[in-house]
Amino acid sequence: MPEASSSSAMAEAPLCDEPDFNTFENKSGLAEDMKFLASMPELCDVTFLVGDTREPVCAVKAVLAARSRVFHKMLYQTPSPQRKKEAPPKENKLRLFLKRSSEPLLNLQNAAQQRGFSQQLAPIQEPQSNQHHTLIIEEFEPDVFRQLIEYIHTGCVTLQPRTLLGVMNAADYYGLDELRRACAGFVQCCINVDTVCALLASAERYIQYKCTKSLVQKVLEFVDEHGNEVLNLGSFTLLPQHVVRLILARDELRADEFTKFQAALMWGKKYCDNNPNTPLKDVIGNFLEYIQFHKIPANVLMREVHPLGLVPYSIIMNALAYQVMQSIPFISSWRDHIPWLISTSS
C-alpha cells in the first residue's frame, strides 16, 4: 500500500519544461556607463586633439580597437621602420684569437656576478600599448569626432543636420558601415527648407570625401525644386561664395531672376559686413553673369535695380532693349493695320 501511494503522488506531480537559465539584459545602463567612461579623462588612455582648435576628446583604446579596424591599426600596429641589414664588421685574426681566449674567464666572472646579485630583480617595464596616447585629428571637426567617439563607446548617437555630413564621412573613414548607412538614410528625412543651407555649408569642409558628393547632389536637387524659398532664407548668406554661384548658375533652378538678384544682394551685404574694405559693387559683380536681367520686368529694373548703382548701366540698357525688341512684332502687326483703318474711315 505505501508503494501505491508513492507512485500516485509521483503521477500527480506536474512536469516542468521550463529551462534552468534566464537571460537578463540592461543595454541602456551599459550605454550610459560607457558614455560616462568616455567623459572621464582619468579613466581613458588616449586623447585626441581635434580640429584647428585642438579640442581634446578622450577615449578608451581597447574599445576603439575592438569596434574599428582603422583605430586598431592606428593605436596598436605602429609601423616599424624597415632598415637594410648591415653586414657585420670583419675582425682581424689577432682580435678574434684574443676574444676566443678570454671567453672562459668572462663566463666565470658572469657566473659569480649572477650568484651575488640573483636577488636583485629589475623592474618590469609596461609595454608601450598601455601608455597614454595623444593623437592629432585634423580631418574632422570636434563636434563631429565627439559624436563618432560616443557612438563607438555606446552604440548610439543623435544625428543632427549640422554635423550629419561630417559624421557620415567619419563613419566611412573609420570603417563604421552601420553608422554610415544610418546617416545616409537620415539624409532623406532631414533635407528641408530649414536645413538645406546648413547641409551645403558643412559640405565645404568635407568636399574631398566620397560621401559628400552624393549628399550634395540630393541637396541641390531639393534647392532646384524650392528655389524661391531657399534664396529668401537668411541662412543663405552663410554659404561660401562658390556654392552661391553654383546655385545661381543652375539651369534647373526654379526661381525668378529678381529673386536671384535679391539673394545675391543679401549675400553681398553680409559679406561686406564681415569685410568692410570690400566694395559691395565688386562683390555683386561676381554674380551678375548668372542673372538674366532681361527677364526682370522693365518697371522693376528701373525702380528696384537701377537706383542701387550696383549693376552696370550697359546691362540695364541691354535688358530694356531686349524687351523692346521682343515687343516689336506686335507693334509691326498693329502698324500694318493702320493704312486699312485710314482707308475705311475715309
GROMACS .gro file of C-alpha atoms in nm:
model
  346
    1MET     CA    1   0.000   0.000   0.000
    2PRO     CA    2   0.269   0.258   0.076
    3GLU     CA    3   0.425   0.185  -0.261
    4ALA     CA    4   0.097   0.255  -0.438
    5SER     CA    5   0.055   0.587  -0.261
    6SER     CA    6   0.404   0.698  -0.351
    7SER     CA    7   0.352   0.608  -0.715
    8SER     CA    8   0.028   0.804  -0.729
    9ALA     CA    9   0.199   1.108  -0.576
   10MET     CA   10   0.463   1.096  -0.843
   11ALA     CA   11   0.195   1.079  -1.109
   12GLU     CA   12   0.024   1.389  -0.973
   13ALA     CA   13   0.347   1.597  -0.971
   14PRO     CA   14   0.343   1.842  -1.267
   15LEU     CA   15   0.614   1.808  -1.527
   16CYS     CA   16   0.835   2.122  -1.552
   17ASP     CA   17   0.954   2.204  -1.903
   18GLU     CA   18   1.094   2.546  -1.809
   19PRO     CA   19   1.469   2.593  -1.885
   20ASP     CA   20   1.707   2.620  -1.593
   21PHE     CA   21   1.854   2.951  -1.710
   22ASN     CA   22   1.736   3.308  -1.776
   23THR     CA   23   1.892   3.587  -1.979
   24PHE     CA   24   1.888   3.938  -1.835
   25GLU     CA   25   1.989   4.238  -2.048
   26ASN     CA   26   2.038   4.600  -1.946
   27LYS     CA   27   2.180   4.762  -2.257
   28SER     CA   28   2.060   5.109  -2.167
   29GLY     CA   29   2.253   5.101  -1.843
   30LEU     CA   30   2.562   4.975  -2.022
   31ALA     CA   31   2.539   5.255  -2.278
   32GLU     CA   32   2.514   5.518  -2.004
   33ASP     CA   33   2.811   5.368  -1.818
   34MET     CA   34   3.022   5.362  -2.134
   35LYS     CA   35   2.926   5.723  -2.207
   36PHE     CA   36   3.036   5.817  -1.856
   37LEU     CA   37   3.360   5.626  -1.908
   38ALA     CA   38   3.446   5.822  -2.223
   39SER     CA   39   3.365   6.151  -2.046
   40MET     CA   40   3.621   6.094  -1.766
   41PRO     CA   41   3.977   6.170  -1.883
   42GLU     CA   42   4.130   5.986  -1.587
   43LEU     CA   43   3.957   5.664  -1.698
   44CYS     CA   44   4.070   5.695  -2.060
   45ASP     CA   45   4.405   5.608  -2.211
   46VAL     CA   46   4.401   5.808  -2.535
   47THR     CA   47   4.334   6.177  -2.602
   48PHE     CA   48   4.262   6.313  -2.949
   49LEU     CA   49   4.334   6.679  -3.020
   50VAL     CA   50   4.072   6.754  -3.283
   51GLY     CA   51   4.035   7.025  -3.546
   52ASP     CA   52   4.203   7.361  -3.582
   53THR     CA   53   4.140   7.442  -3.215
   54ARG     CA   54   4.295   7.113  -3.096
   55GLU     CA   55   3.994   7.040  -2.876
   56PRO     CA   56   4.059   6.733  -2.654
   57VAL     CA   57   3.838   6.426  -2.696
   58CYS     CA   58   3.912   6.128  -2.467
   59ALA     CA   59   3.850   5.759  -2.533
   60VAL     CA   60   3.947   5.405  -2.437
   61LYS     CA   61   4.188   5.243  -2.680
   62ALA     CA   62   4.062   4.889  -2.630
   63VAL     CA   63   3.705   4.993  -2.714
   64LEU     CA   64   3.816   5.184  -3.024
   65ALA     CA   65   4.030   4.895  -3.146
   66ALA     CA   66   3.752   4.642  -3.092
   67ARG     CA   67   3.497   4.846  -3.286
   68SER     CA   68   3.711   4.981  -3.570
   69ARG     CA   69   3.997   4.818  -3.757
   70VAL     CA   70   4.121   5.161  -3.855
   71PHE     CA   71   4.157   5.263  -3.491
   72HIS     CA   72   4.315   4.925  -3.411
   73LYS     CA   73   4.582   4.983  -3.672
   74MET     CA   74   4.630   5.342  -3.561
   75LEU     CA   75   4.669   5.262  -3.191
   76TYR     CA   76   4.830   4.918  -3.176
   77GLN     CA   77   5.007   4.849  -3.504
   78THR     CA   78   5.283   5.105  -3.509
   79PRO     CA   79   5.479   5.051  -3.830
   80SER     CA   80   5.846   4.983  -3.764
   81PRO     CA   81   6.096   5.144  -4.000
   82GLN     CA   82   6.244   4.899  -4.245
   83ARG     CA   83   6.619   4.907  -4.243
   84LYS     CA   84   6.859   4.714  -4.453
   85LYS     CA   85   7.064   4.457  -4.267
   86GLU     CA   86   7.416   4.575  -4.239
   87ALA     CA   87   7.698   4.323  -4.277
   88PRO     CA   88   7.884   4.255  -3.951
   89PRO     CA   89   8.225   4.421  -3.936
   90LYS     CA   90   8.514   4.195  -4.021
   91GLU     CA   91   8.755   4.121  -3.737
   92ASN     CA   92   9.121   4.052  -3.793
   93LYS     CA   93   9.269   3.722  -3.685
   94LEU     CA   94   9.455   3.861  -3.380
   95ARG     CA   95   9.140   4.023  -3.232
   96LEU     CA   96   8.936   3.709  -3.298
   97PHE     CA   97   9.201   3.496  -3.119
   98LEU     CA   98   9.202   3.724  -2.812
   99LYS     CA   99   8.822   3.721  -2.799
  100ARG     CA  100   8.802   3.343  -2.801
  101SER     CA  101   9.081   3.314  -2.544
  102SER     CA  102   8.906   3.547  -2.299
  103GLU     CA  103   8.559   3.383  -2.323
  104PRO     CA  104   8.617   3.120  -2.043
  105LEU     CA  105   8.736   3.387  -1.800
  106LEU     CA  106   8.443   3.615  -1.880
  107ASN     CA  107   8.200   3.328  -1.829
  108LEU     CA  108   8.338   3.263  -1.479
  109GLN     CA  109   8.306   3.630  -1.388
  110ASN     CA  110   7.949   3.646  -1.513
  111ALA     CA  111   7.853   3.337  -1.314
  112ALA     CA  112   7.991   3.491  -0.996
  113GLN     CA  113   7.801   3.811  -1.053
  114GLN     CA  114   7.477   3.624  -1.109
  115ARG     CA  115   7.522   3.433  -0.778
  116GLY     CA  116   7.590   3.757  -0.588
  117PHE     CA  117   7.303   3.957  -0.734
  118SER     CA  118   7.043   3.688  -0.801
  119GLN     CA  119   6.801   3.857  -0.556
  120GLN     CA  120   6.810   4.196  -0.730
  121LEU     CA  121   6.541   4.186  -0.993
  122ALA     CA  122   6.498   4.462  -1.249
  123PRO     CA  123   6.153   4.624  -1.255
  124ILE     CA  124   5.922   4.500  -1.528
  125GLN     CA  125   5.852   4.773  -1.783
  126GLU     CA  126   5.499   4.813  -1.909
  127PRO     CA  127   5.452   4.771  -2.283
  128GLN     CA  128   5.403   5.084  -2.484
  129SER     CA  129   5.043   4.986  -2.564
  130ASN     CA  130   4.945   5.060  -2.200
  131GLN     CA  131   5.080   5.412  -2.207
  132HIS     CA  132   4.853   5.714  -2.257
  133HIS     CA  133   4.848   5.823  -2.619
  134THR     CA  134   4.788   6.172  -2.755
  135LEU     CA  135   4.699   6.196  -3.124
  136ILE     CA  136   4.608   6.487  -3.351
  137ILE     CA  137   4.299   6.461  -3.573
  138GLU     CA  138   4.277   6.736  -3.835
  139GLU     CA  139   4.033   6.578  -4.079
  140PHE     CA  140   3.714   6.631  -3.877
  141GLU     CA  141   3.555   6.897  -3.658
  142PRO     CA  142   3.545   6.850  -3.279
  143ASP     CA  143   3.166   6.810  -3.263
  144VAL     CA  144   3.175   6.551  -3.540
  145PHE     CA  145   3.458   6.349  -3.387
  146ARG     CA  146   3.298   6.363  -3.041
  147GLN     CA  147   2.977   6.214  -3.183
  148LEU     CA  148   3.180   5.941  -3.351
  149ILE     CA  149   3.356   5.850  -3.026
  150GLU     CA  150   3.023   5.848  -2.843
  151TYR     CA  151   2.879   5.604  -3.096
  152ILE     CA  152   3.181   5.374  -3.074
  153HIS     CA  153   3.158   5.355  -2.695
  154THR     CA  154   2.779   5.340  -2.653
  155GLY     CA  155   2.637   5.217  -2.984
  156CYS     CA  156   2.404   5.517  -3.014
  157VAL     CA  157   2.431   5.878  -3.124
  158THR     CA  158   2.194   6.166  -3.201
  159LEU     CA  159   2.220   6.268  -3.565
  160GLN     CA  160   2.181   6.637  -3.648
  161PRO     CA  161   2.172   6.814  -3.985
  162ARG     CA  162   2.459   7.046  -3.886
  163THR     CA  163   2.704   6.759  -3.828
  164LEU     CA  164   2.539   6.489  -4.039
  165LEU     CA  165   2.776   6.513  -4.334
  166GLY     CA  166   3.083   6.509  -4.111
  167VAL     CA  167   2.960   6.209  -3.911
  168MET     CA  168   2.877   6.018  -4.229
  169ASN     CA  169   3.223   6.076  -4.374
  170ALA     CA  170   3.391   5.998  -4.042
  171ALA     CA  171   3.197   5.671  -4.020
  172ASP     CA  172   3.308   5.582  -4.370
  173TYR     CA  173   3.669   5.680  -4.295
  174TYR     CA  174   3.691   5.468  -3.978
  175GLY     CA  175   3.504   5.169  -4.122
  176LEU     CA  176   3.178   5.202  -3.927
  177ASP     CA  177   2.942   5.088  -4.202
  178GLU     CA  178   2.629   5.069  -3.987
  179LEU     CA  179   2.663   5.432  -3.879
  180ARG     CA  180   2.734   5.541  -4.236
  181ARG     CA  181   2.419   5.370  -4.361
  182ALA     CA  182   2.216   5.526  -4.080
  183CYS     CA  183   2.341   5.872  -4.181
  184ALA     CA  184   2.261   5.808  -4.547
  185GLY     CA  185   1.908   5.707  -4.452
  186PHE     CA  186   1.861   6.012  -4.231
  187VAL     CA  187   1.960   6.241  -4.519
  188GLN     CA  188   1.633   6.165  -4.695
  189CYS     CA  189   1.435   6.276  -4.389
  190CYS     CA  190   1.627   6.589  -4.288
  191ILE     CA  191   1.657   6.772  -4.621
  192ASN     CA  192   1.409   7.058  -4.597
  193VAL     CA  193   1.399   7.434  -4.634
  194ASP     CA  194   1.528   7.488  -4.280
  195THR     CA  195   1.829   7.255  -4.307
  196VAL     CA  196   1.937   7.279  -4.669
  197CYS     CA  197   2.179   7.569  -4.620
  198ALA     CA  198   2.340   7.408  -4.314
  199LEU     CA  199   2.400   7.089  -4.514
  200LEU     CA  200   2.557   7.280  -4.803
  201ALA     CA  201   2.775   7.484  -4.567
  202SER     CA  202   2.910   7.170  -4.398
  203ALA     CA  203   2.989   7.019  -4.737
  204GLU     CA  204   3.263   7.279  -4.782
  205ARG     CA  205   3.490   7.111  -4.524
  206TYR     CA  206   3.434   6.755  -4.643
  207ILE     CA  207   3.428   6.808  -5.017
  208GLN     CA  208   3.720   6.565  -5.067
  209TYR     CA  209   3.528   6.267  -4.925
  210LYS     CA  210   3.320   6.040  -5.146
  211CYS     CA  211   3.007   6.050  -4.928
  212THR     CA  212   2.987   6.427  -4.976
  213LYS     CA  213   2.919   6.412  -5.349
  214SER     CA  214   2.606   6.200  -5.323
  215LEU     CA  215   2.460   6.413  -5.042
  216VAL     CA  216   2.535   6.744  -5.216
  217GLN     CA  217   2.363   6.620  -5.531
  218LYS     CA  218   2.047   6.538  -5.335
  219VAL     CA  219   2.055   6.876  -5.161
  220LEU     CA  220   2.097   7.063  -5.490
  221GLU     CA  221   1.802   6.877  -5.638
  222PHE     CA  222   1.593   6.996  -5.344
  223VAL     CA  223   1.719   7.352  -5.398
  224ASP     CA  224   1.614   7.335  -5.763
  225GLU     CA  225   1.260   7.238  -5.664
  226HIS     CA  226   1.228   7.507  -5.394
  227GLY     CA  227   1.439   7.783  -5.547
  228ASN     CA  228   1.247   8.092  -5.439
  229GLU     CA  229   1.209   7.966  -5.082
  230VAL     CA  230   1.576   7.877  -5.042
  231LEU     CA  231   1.704   8.204  -5.192
  232ASN     CA  232   1.496   8.404  -4.946
  233LEU     CA  233   1.639   8.227  -4.641
  234GLY     CA  234   1.856   8.425  -4.404
  235SER     CA  235   2.087   8.124  -4.375
  236PHE     CA  236   2.160   8.158  -4.748
  237THR     CA  237   2.419   8.422  -4.654
  238LEU     CA  238   2.619   8.157  -4.464
  239LEU     CA  239   2.707   7.969  -4.781
  240PRO     CA  240   3.053   8.003  -4.940
  241GLN     CA  241   3.070   8.221  -5.248
  242HIS     CA  242   3.137   7.937  -5.492
  243VAL     CA  243   2.831   7.749  -5.361
  244VAL     CA  244   2.614   8.059  -5.416
  245ARG     CA  245   2.747   8.086  -5.770
  246LEU     CA  246   2.683   7.716  -5.827
  247ILE     CA  247   2.319   7.755  -5.721
  248LEU     CA  248   2.253   8.070  -5.923
  249ALA     CA  249   2.411   7.916  -6.233
  250ARG     CA  250   2.195   7.604  -6.234
  251ASP     CA  251   1.955   7.580  -6.528
  252GLU     CA  252   1.726   7.359  -6.321
  253LEU     CA  253   1.680   7.625  -6.051
  254ARG     CA  254   1.313   7.721  -6.024
  255ALA     CA  255   1.345   8.084  -5.919
  256ASP     CA  256   1.264   8.412  -6.088
  257GLU     CA  257   1.553   8.637  -6.185
  258PHE     CA  258   1.468   8.923  -5.949
  259THR     CA  259   1.471   8.679  -5.655
  260LYS     CA  260   1.815   8.562  -5.768
  261PHE     CA  261   1.933   8.924  -5.774
  262GLN     CA  262   1.793   8.987  -5.426
  263ALA     CA  263   1.967   8.673  -5.294
  264ALA     CA  264   2.299   8.787  -5.441
  265LEU     CA  265   2.246   9.134  -5.291
  266MET     CA  266   2.164   8.988  -4.947
  267TRP     CA  267   2.472   8.764  -4.959
  268GLY     CA  268   2.691   9.056  -5.073
  269LYS     CA  269   2.578   9.283  -4.788
  270LYS     CA  270   2.655   9.010  -4.534
  271TYR     CA  271   2.996   8.959  -4.688
  272CYS     CA  272   3.073   9.330  -4.675
  273ASP     CA  273   2.972   9.343  -4.310
  274ASN     CA  274   3.250   9.093  -4.242
  275ASN     CA  275   3.489   9.254  -4.491
  276PRO     CA  276   3.435   9.633  -4.467
  277ASN     CA  277   3.716   9.717  -4.710
  278THR     CA  278   3.549   9.531  -4.998
  279PRO     CA  279   3.305   9.743  -5.208
  280LEU     CA  280   2.958   9.593  -5.244
  281LYS     CA  281   2.964   9.657  -5.618
  282ASP     CA  282   3.270   9.435  -5.658
  283VAL     CA  283   3.102   9.155  -5.463
  284ILE     CA  284   2.781   9.175  -5.665
  285GLY     CA  285   2.986   9.169  -5.983
  286ASN     CA  286   3.075   8.806  -5.914
  287PHE     CA  287   2.711   8.701  -5.961
  288LEU     CA  288   2.583   8.924  -6.246
  289GLU     CA  289   2.660   8.671  -6.519
  290TYR     CA  290   2.420   8.422  -6.360
  291ILE     CA  291   2.124   8.661  -6.357
  292GLN     CA  292   1.916   8.712  -6.673
  293PHE     CA  293   1.819   9.077  -6.629
  294HIS     CA  294   1.615   9.082  -6.950
  295LYS     CA  295   1.363   8.855  -6.775
  296ILE     CA  296   1.307   9.107  -6.497
  297PRO     CA  297   1.012   9.338  -6.580
  298ALA     CA  298   1.116   9.684  -6.701
  299ASN     CA  299   0.939   9.869  -6.421
  300VAL     CA  300   1.119   9.653  -6.162
  301LEU     CA  301   1.453   9.711  -6.331
  302MET     CA  302   1.410  10.087  -6.324
  303ARG     CA  303   1.253  10.110  -5.979
  304GLU     CA  304   1.440   9.841  -5.778
  305VAL     CA  305   1.765   9.753  -5.954
  306HIS     CA  306   1.896  10.057  -6.141
  307PRO     CA  307   1.882  10.307  -5.846
  308LEU     CA  308   2.118  10.087  -5.641
  309GLY     CA  309   2.403  10.164  -5.880
  310LEU     CA  310   2.538   9.809  -5.847
  311VAL     CA  311   2.455   9.685  -6.197
  312PRO     CA  312   2.639   9.848  -6.488
  313TYR     CA  313   2.427  10.084  -6.698
  314SER     CA  314   2.502   9.884  -7.011
  315ILE     CA  315   2.345   9.569  -6.862
  316ILE     CA  316   2.028   9.762  -6.770
  317MET     CA  317   2.003   9.915  -7.119
  318ASN     CA  318   2.062   9.583  -7.294
  319ALA     CA  319   1.790   9.423  -7.083
  320LEU     CA  320   1.544   9.701  -7.169
  321ALA     CA  321   1.640   9.689  -7.536
  322TYR     CA  322   1.580   9.315  -7.544
  323GLN     CA  323   1.233   9.362  -7.401
  324VAL     CA  324   1.155   9.631  -7.659
  325MET     CA  325   1.275   9.408  -7.941
  326GLN     CA  326   1.055   9.127  -7.815
  327SER     CA  327   0.754   9.358  -7.843
  328ILE     CA  328   0.837   9.481  -8.196
  329PRO     CA  329   0.643   9.206  -8.381
  330PHE     CA  330   0.325   9.314  -8.204
  331ILE     CA  331   0.392   9.681  -8.287
  332SER     CA  332   0.461   9.596  -8.651
  333SER     CA  333   0.144   9.394  -8.684
  334TRP     CA  334  -0.057   9.683  -8.538
  335ARG     CA  335   0.105   9.932  -8.779
  336ASP     CA  336   0.022   9.709  -9.073
  337HIS     CA  337  -0.346   9.768  -9.000
  338ILE     CA  338  -0.315  10.150  -8.986
  339PRO     CA  339  -0.347  10.208  -9.369
  340TRP     CA  340  -0.654   9.986  -9.378
  341LEU     CA  341  -0.812  10.178  -9.092
  342ILE     CA  342  -0.743  10.510  -9.263
  343SER     CA  343  -0.887  10.392  -9.595
  344THR     CA  344  -1.205  10.262  -9.438
  345SER     CA  345  -1.261  10.575  -9.234
  346SER     CA  346  -1.230  10.792  -9.538
   0.00000   0.00000   0.00000
